[in-house]
Coordinates of C-alpha atoms and ligand atoms in Angstrom, one line a residue:
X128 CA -43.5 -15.0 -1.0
X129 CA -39.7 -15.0 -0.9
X130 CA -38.2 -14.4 2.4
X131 CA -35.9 -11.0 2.5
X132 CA -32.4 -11.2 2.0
X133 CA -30.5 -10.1 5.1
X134 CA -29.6 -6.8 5.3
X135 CA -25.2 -5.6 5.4
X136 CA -24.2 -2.6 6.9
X137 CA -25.2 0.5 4.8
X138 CA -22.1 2.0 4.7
X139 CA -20.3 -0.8 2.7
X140 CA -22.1 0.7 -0.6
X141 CA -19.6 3.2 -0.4
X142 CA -16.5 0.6 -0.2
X143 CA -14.8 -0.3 -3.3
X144 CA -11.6 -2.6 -3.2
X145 CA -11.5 -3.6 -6.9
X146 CA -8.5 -5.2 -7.2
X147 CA -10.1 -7.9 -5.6
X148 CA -13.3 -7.0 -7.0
X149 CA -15.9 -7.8 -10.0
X150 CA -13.1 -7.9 -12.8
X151 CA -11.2 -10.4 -10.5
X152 CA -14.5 -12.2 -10.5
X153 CA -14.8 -12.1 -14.4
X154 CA -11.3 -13.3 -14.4
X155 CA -11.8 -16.4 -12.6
X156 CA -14.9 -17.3 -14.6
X157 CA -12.7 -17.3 -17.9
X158 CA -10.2 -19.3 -16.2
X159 CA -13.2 -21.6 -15.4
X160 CA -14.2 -21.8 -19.0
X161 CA -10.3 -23.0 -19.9
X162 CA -8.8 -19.4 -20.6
X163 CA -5.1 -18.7 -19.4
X164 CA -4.8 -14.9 -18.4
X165 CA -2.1 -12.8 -17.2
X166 CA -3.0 -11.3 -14.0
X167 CA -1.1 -7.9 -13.0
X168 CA -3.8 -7.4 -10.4
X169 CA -2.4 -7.9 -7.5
X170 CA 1.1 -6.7 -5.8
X171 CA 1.6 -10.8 -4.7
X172 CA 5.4 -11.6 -5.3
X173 CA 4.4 -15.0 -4.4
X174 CA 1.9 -15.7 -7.2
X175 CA 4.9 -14.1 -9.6
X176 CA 7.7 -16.8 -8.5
X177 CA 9.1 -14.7 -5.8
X178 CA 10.0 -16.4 -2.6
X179 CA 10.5 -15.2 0.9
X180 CA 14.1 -15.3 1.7
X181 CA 15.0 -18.6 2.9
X182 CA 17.0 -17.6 6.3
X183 CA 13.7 -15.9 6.8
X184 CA 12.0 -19.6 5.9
X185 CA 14.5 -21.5 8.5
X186 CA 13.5 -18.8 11.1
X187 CA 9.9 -20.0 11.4
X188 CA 10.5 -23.5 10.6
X189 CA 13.0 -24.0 13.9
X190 CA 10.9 -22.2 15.9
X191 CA 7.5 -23.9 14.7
X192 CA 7.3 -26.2 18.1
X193 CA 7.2 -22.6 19.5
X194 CA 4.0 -21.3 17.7
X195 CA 1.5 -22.9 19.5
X196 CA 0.5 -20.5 22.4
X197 CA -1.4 -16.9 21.9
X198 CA 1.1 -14.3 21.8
X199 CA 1.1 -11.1 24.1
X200 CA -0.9 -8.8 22.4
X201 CA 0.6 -6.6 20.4
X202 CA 3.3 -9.4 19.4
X203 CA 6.1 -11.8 20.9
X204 CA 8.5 -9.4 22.9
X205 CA 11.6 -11.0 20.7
X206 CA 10.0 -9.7 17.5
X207 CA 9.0 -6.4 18.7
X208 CA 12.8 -5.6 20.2
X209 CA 14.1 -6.7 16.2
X210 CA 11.4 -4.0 14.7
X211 CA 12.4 -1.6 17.4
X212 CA 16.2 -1.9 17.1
X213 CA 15.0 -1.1 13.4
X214 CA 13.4 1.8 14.4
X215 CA 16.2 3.0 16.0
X216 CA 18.7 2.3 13.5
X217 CA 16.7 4.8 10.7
X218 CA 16.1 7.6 13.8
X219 CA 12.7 7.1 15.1
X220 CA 12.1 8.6 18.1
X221 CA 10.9 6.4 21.2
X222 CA 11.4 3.4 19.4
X223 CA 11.9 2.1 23.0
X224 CA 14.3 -1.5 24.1
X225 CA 10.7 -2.3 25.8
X226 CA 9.0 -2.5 22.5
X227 CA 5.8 -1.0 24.4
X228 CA 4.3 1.0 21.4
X229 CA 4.9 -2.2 18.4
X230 CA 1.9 -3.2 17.5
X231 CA 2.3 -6.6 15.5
X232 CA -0.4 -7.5 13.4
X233 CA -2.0 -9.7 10.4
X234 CA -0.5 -7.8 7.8
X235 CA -0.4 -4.1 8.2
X236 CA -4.3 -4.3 6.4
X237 CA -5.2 -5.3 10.2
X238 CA -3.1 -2.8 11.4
X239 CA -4.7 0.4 9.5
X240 CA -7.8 -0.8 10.2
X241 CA -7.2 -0.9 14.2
X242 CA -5.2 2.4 14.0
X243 CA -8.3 3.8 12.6
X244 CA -11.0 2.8 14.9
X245 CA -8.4 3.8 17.9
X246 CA -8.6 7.0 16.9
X247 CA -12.1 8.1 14.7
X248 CA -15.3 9.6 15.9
X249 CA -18.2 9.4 13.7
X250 CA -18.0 12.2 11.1
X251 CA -14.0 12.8 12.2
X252 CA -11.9 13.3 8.5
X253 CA -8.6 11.5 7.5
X254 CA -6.7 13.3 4.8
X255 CA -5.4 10.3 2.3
X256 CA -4.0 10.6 -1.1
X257 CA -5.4 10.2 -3.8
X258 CA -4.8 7.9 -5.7
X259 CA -4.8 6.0 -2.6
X260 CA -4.1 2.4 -1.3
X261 CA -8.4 2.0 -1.8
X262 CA -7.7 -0.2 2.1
X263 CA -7.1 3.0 3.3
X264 CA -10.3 4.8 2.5
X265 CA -12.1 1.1 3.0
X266 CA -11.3 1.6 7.2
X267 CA -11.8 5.5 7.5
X268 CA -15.6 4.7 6.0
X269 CA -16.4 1.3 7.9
X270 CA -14.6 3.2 11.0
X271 CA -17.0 5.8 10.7
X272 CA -14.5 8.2 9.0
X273 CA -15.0 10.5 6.1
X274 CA -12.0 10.5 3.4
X275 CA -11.1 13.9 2.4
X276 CA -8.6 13.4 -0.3
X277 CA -5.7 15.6 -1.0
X278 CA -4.4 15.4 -4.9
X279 CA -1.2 14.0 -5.6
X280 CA -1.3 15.2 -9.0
X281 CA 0.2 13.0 -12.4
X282 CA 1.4 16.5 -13.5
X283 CA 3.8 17.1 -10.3
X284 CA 4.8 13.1 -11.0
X285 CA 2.4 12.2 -8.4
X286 CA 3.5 14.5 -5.2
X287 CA 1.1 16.1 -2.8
X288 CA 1.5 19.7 -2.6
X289 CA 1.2 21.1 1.1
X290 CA -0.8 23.9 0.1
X291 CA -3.4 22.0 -1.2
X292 CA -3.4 19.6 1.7
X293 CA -3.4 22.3 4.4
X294 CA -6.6 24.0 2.5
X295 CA -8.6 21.0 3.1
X296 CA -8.1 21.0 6.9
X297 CA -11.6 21.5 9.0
X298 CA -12.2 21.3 12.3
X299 CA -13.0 17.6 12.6
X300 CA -9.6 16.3 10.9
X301 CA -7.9 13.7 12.9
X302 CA -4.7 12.4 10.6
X303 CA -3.3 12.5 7.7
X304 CA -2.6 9.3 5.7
X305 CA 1.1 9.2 3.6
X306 CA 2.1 6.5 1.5
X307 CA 5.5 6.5 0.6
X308 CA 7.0 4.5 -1.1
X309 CA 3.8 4.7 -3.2
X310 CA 1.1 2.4 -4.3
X311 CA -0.3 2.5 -7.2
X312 CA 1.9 5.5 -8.2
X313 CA 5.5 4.4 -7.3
X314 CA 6.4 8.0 -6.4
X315 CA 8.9 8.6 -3.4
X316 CA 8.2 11.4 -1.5
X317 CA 11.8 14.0 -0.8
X318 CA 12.6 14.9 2.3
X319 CA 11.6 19.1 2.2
X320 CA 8.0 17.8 1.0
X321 CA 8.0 15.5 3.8
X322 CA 9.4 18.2 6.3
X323 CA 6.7 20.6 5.1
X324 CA 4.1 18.0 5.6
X325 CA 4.9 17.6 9.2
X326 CA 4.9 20.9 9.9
X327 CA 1.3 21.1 9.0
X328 CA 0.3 18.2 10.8
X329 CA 2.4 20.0 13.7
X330 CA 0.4 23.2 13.3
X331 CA -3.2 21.4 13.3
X332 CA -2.4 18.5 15.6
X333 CA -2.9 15.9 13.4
X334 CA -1.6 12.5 13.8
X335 CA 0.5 11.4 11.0
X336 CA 0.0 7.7 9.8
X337 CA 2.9 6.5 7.3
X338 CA 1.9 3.5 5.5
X339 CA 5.9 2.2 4.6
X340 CA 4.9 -1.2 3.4
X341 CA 7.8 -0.8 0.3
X342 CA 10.0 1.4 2.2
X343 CA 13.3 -0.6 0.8
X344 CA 11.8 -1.4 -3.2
X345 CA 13.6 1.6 -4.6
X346 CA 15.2 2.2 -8.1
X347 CA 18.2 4.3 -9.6
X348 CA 18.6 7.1 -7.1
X349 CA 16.0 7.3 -5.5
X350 CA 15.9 7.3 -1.5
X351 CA 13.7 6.5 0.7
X352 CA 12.8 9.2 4.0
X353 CA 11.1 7.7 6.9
X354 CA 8.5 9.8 8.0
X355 CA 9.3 9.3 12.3
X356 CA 12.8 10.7 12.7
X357 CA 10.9 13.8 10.9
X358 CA 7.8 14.1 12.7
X359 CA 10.1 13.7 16.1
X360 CA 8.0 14.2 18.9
X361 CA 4.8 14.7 17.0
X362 CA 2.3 11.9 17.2
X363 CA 3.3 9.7 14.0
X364 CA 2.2 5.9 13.5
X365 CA 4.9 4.2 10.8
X366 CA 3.5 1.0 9.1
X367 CA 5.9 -1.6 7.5
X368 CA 6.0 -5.6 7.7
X369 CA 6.9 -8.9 5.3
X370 CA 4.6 -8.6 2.4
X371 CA 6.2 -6.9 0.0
X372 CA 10.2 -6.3 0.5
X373 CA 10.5 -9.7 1.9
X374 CA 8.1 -11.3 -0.6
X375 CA 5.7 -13.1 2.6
X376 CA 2.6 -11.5 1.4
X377 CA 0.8 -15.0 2.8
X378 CA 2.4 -15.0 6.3
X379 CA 0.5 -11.7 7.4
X380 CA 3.3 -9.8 9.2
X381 CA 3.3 -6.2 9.5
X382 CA 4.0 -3.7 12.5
X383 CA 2.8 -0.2 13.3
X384 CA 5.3 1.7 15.2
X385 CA 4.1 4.8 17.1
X386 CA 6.9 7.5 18.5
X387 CA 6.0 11.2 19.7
X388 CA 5.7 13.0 22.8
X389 CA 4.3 10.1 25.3
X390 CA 1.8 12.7 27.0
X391 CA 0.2 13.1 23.8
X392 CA 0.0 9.1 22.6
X393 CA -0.5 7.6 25.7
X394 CA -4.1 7.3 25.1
X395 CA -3.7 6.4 21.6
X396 CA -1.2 3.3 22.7
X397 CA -3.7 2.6 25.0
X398 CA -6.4 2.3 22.8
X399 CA -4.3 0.1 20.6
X400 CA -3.3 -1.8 22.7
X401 CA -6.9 -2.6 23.5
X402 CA -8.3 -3.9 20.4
X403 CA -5.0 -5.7 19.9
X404 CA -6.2 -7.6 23.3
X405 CA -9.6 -8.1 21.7
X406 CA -8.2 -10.0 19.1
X407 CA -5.8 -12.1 20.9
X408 CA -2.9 -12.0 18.6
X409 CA -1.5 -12.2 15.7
X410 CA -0.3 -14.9 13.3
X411 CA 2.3 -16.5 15.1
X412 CA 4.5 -18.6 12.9
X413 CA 5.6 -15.3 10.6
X414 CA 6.5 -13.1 13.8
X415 CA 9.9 -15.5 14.3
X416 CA 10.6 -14.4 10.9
X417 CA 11.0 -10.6 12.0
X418 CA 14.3 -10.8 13.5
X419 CA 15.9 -12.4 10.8
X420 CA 14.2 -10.2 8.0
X421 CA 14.9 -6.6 9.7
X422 CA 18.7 -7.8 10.8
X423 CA 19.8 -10.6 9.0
X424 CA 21.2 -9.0 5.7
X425 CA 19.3 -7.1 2.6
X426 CA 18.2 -9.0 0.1
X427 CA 15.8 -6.8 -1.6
X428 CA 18.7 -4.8 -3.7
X429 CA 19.9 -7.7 -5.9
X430 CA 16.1 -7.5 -7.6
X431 CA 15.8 -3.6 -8.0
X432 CA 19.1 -3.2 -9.2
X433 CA 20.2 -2.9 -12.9
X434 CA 20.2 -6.6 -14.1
X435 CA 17.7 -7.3 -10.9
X436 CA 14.4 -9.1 -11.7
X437 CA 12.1 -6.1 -10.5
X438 CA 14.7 -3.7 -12.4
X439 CA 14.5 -5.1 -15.8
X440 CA 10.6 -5.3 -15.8
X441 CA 10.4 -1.5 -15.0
X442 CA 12.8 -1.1 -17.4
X443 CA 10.1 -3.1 -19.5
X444 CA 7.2 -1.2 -18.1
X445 CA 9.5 2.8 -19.4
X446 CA 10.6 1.6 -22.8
X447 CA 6.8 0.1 -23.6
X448 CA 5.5 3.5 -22.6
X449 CA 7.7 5.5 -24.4
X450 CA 7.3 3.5 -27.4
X451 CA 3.5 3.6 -27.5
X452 CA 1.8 6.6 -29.2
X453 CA -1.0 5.8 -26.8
X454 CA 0.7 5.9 -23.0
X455 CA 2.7 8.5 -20.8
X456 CA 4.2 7.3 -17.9
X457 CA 5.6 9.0 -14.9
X458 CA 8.2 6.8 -14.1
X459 CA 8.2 5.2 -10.9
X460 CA 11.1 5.7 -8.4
X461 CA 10.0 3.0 -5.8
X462 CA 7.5 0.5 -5.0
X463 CA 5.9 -2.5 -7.4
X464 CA 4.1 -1.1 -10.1
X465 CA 3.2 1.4 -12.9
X466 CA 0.6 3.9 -13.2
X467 CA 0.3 4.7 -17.3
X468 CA -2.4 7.6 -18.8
X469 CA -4.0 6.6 -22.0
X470 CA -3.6 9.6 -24.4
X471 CA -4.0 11.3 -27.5
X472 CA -6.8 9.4 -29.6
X473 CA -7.4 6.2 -27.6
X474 CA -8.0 8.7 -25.1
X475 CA -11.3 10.3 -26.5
X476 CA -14.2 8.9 -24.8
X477 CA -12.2 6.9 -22.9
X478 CA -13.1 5.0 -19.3
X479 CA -10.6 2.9 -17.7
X480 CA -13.0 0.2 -16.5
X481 CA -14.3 -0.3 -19.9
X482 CA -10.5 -0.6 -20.6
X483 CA -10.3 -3.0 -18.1
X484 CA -13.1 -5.6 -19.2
X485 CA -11.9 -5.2 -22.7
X486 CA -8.5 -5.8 -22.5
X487 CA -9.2 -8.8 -20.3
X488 CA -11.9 -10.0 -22.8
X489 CA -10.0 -9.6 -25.9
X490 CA -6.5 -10.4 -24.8
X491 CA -6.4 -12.4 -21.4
X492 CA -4.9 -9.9 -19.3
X493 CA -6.0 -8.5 -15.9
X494 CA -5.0 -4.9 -14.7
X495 CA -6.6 -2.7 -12.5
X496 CA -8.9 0.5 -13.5
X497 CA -7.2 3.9 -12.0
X498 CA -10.0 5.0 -10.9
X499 CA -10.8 2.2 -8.4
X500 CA -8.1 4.2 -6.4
X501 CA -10.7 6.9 -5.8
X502 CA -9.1 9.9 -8.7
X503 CA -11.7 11.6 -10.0
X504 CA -10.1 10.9 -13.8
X505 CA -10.5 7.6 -15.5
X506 CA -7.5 7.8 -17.8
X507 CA -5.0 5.5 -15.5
X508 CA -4.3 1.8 -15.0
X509 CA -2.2 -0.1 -12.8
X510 CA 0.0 -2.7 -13.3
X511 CA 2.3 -4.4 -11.2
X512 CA 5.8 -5.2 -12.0
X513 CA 5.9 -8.9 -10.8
X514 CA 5.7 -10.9 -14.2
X515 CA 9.0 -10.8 -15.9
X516 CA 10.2 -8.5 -18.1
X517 CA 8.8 -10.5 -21.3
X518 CA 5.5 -11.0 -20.1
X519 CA 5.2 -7.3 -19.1
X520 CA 6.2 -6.5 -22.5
X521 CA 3.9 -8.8 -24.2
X522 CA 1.2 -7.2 -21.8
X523 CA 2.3 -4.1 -23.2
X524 CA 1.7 -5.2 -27.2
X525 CA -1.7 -6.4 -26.1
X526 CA -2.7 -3.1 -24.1
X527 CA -1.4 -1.5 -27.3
X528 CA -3.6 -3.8 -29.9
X529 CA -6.6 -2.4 -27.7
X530 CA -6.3 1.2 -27.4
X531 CA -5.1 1.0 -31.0
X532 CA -9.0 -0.6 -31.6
X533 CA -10.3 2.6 -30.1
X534 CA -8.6 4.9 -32.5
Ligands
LIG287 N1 -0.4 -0.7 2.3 C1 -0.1 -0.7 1.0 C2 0.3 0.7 0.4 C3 -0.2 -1.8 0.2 O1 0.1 -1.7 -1.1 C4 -0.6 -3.0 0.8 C5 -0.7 -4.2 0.0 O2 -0.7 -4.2 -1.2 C6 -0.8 -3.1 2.2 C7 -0.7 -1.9 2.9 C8 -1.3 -4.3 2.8 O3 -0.2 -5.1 3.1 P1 -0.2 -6.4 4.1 O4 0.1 -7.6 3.2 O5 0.9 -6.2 5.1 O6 -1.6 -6.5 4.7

């Protein structure tokens, strides 16, 4: 008789993180077997020829003798003054010189998943977009939370509406989730949406959490509004770091900066601040990068304006739409990628994994399924806009040959 296998925790058959997930796997198989693909699955500027600025580069190389040694905590004290001074500088409250509630941690993935088991009781709800960052709803489950998602419809170009989020309010919500700039949708949220937003997290005490990991990747007009300086002395946890603005995705540096009313976080800070301790610290070479990243000069423009790398492939990404009798696109106004509905005939019967598989079957190429970003429709895929503006519109003649096939 065979001998069990050994049981996981139940509550990971309700996790899905699919952009890393069985397609991936499929992917690498074909590679295996001598295929070349084009992957668009992953937001990696890295594996897309992108390189971390090199001042940033120098910053950790002279100070590499320096790494050795655990850090405090919740970070070195030199790297938490540069994000607070940043802080400061866009209007966050409390964004104090003594750096005492910057949290540094392996990427800001570590970071939501310790801001979330800080704060959830089983059975306690976290209001999160949908589509969401799937991480997101990942460490509300395996924190013991339950996901109540609030629409950000395709039809409003991908902006929550506060009457909808205030109706889904109970008695055991505990935060509500914002990501702006953002991912996979690439809207950016105004400032009176954001306003109104606070005021119901103001009128429910709910602590906002504002995942700002592409808070500076923004195109044409559009601004970015941090969510702190807003929120004032509400209880409001901002998340930004390397990955994505300053193309480190591999050095796994982000922060989470917490401002409001210190009678009301002081637990909170507390509690992050002990299961920060229980994992030591974090990374350290990438932390002497901070300083020079946050204040030593923008270099995130040059791509996203016109003639900029990032620029010309969503250009790419808007004329490829508009051009296909099969696509709509709400365009996006920040972040790294694209968020197309199949319509018209290739939309009958349609399913976006089966999409998925078959485009990566037929023609080599590897995008993500909407609905792995927990939307109850299946008529969406993601891209990102990494590749260059060639390959994306190659991509785009391929993902046309298909749908075309299901006409
Ligand atoms: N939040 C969002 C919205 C993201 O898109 C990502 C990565 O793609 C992360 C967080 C995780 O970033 P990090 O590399 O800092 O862990």
């Amino acid at each position: 008789m065979s001998t069990p296998a050994l049981a996981t925790r139940h509550r990971l058959a309700e996790v899905r993180y699919e952009i890393r997930g069985e397609l991936a796997r499929r992917a690498r198989e074909l590679e295996t077997q001598g295929h070349t693909l084009v992957k668009l699955n992953i937001g990696n500027p890295g594996a897309f020829g992108f390189r971390a600025p090199a001042h940033l580069q120098r910053a950790i190389a002279d100070h590499i003798h320096d790494t050795d040694p655990y850090t405090h905590q919740q970070g070195l004290p030199e790297a938490r003054e540069a994000i607070a001074l940043f802080h400061r500088q866009r209007g966050t409250p409390d964004a104090d010189a003594d750096a005492s509630r910057i949290f540094i941690g392996n990427g800001v993935s570590e970071l939501i998943d310790i801001a979330l088991r800080a704060l959830l009781n089983p059975g306690d709800e976290v209001l999160l977009p949908s589509p969401d960052y799937p991480l997101w709803s990942a460490a509300t489950i395996l924190n013991d939370g339950r996901p109540v998602y609030y629409p950000c419809r395709p039809e409003n170009d991908f902006l929550p509406d506060p009457a909808e989020i205030e109706k889904l309010i109970s008695s055991r919500t505990r935060a509500l989730v914002l990501i702006n700039p953002n991912n996979p949708t690439g809207a950016s949220y105004p400032r009176e949406l954001l306003e109104r937003i606070v005021a119901i997290a103001r009128k429910y005490r709910l602590l906002l959490m504002a995942d700002e990991i592409y808070d500076h990747i923004l195109y044409d007009d559009a601004r970015f509004e941090p969510l702190a300086p807003l929120a004032g002395d509400l209880p409001c946890l901002s998340f930004g770091g390397l990955s994505k603005v300053h193309r480190a995705c591999g050095w796994r540096v982000g922060w989470a900066v917490l401002s409001g009313e210190a009678a009301q976080v002081t637990p909170y800070q507390h509690a992050l601040d002990l299961l920060s301790a229980l994992r030591l610290c974090a990374n350290v070479p990438g932390q002497f990068a901070i300083h020079a990243a946050l204040h030593g000069g923008d270099t995130i423009s040059a791509l996203t304006a016109p003639g900029g790398r990032l620029h010309e492939t969503r250009r790419a990404l808007i004329e490829c739409c508009q051009a296909s009798p099969h696509l709509q696109l709400s365009t996006p106004a920040a972040a790294l990628y694209g968020f197309p509905r199949v319509v018209g005939k290739a939309a009958e019967n349609f399913d976006d994994h089966r999409f998925a598989l078959d485009l990566l079957e037929q023609e080599g190429v590897l995008i993500v399924p909407g609905s792995s970003f927990n939307v109850p429709y299946r008529d969406h895929f993601r891209v990102t806009l990494l590749p260059e503006a060639e390959v994306l519109r190659e991509v785009f003649a391929r993902i046309d040959r298909v749908l075309a096939g299901y006409c």
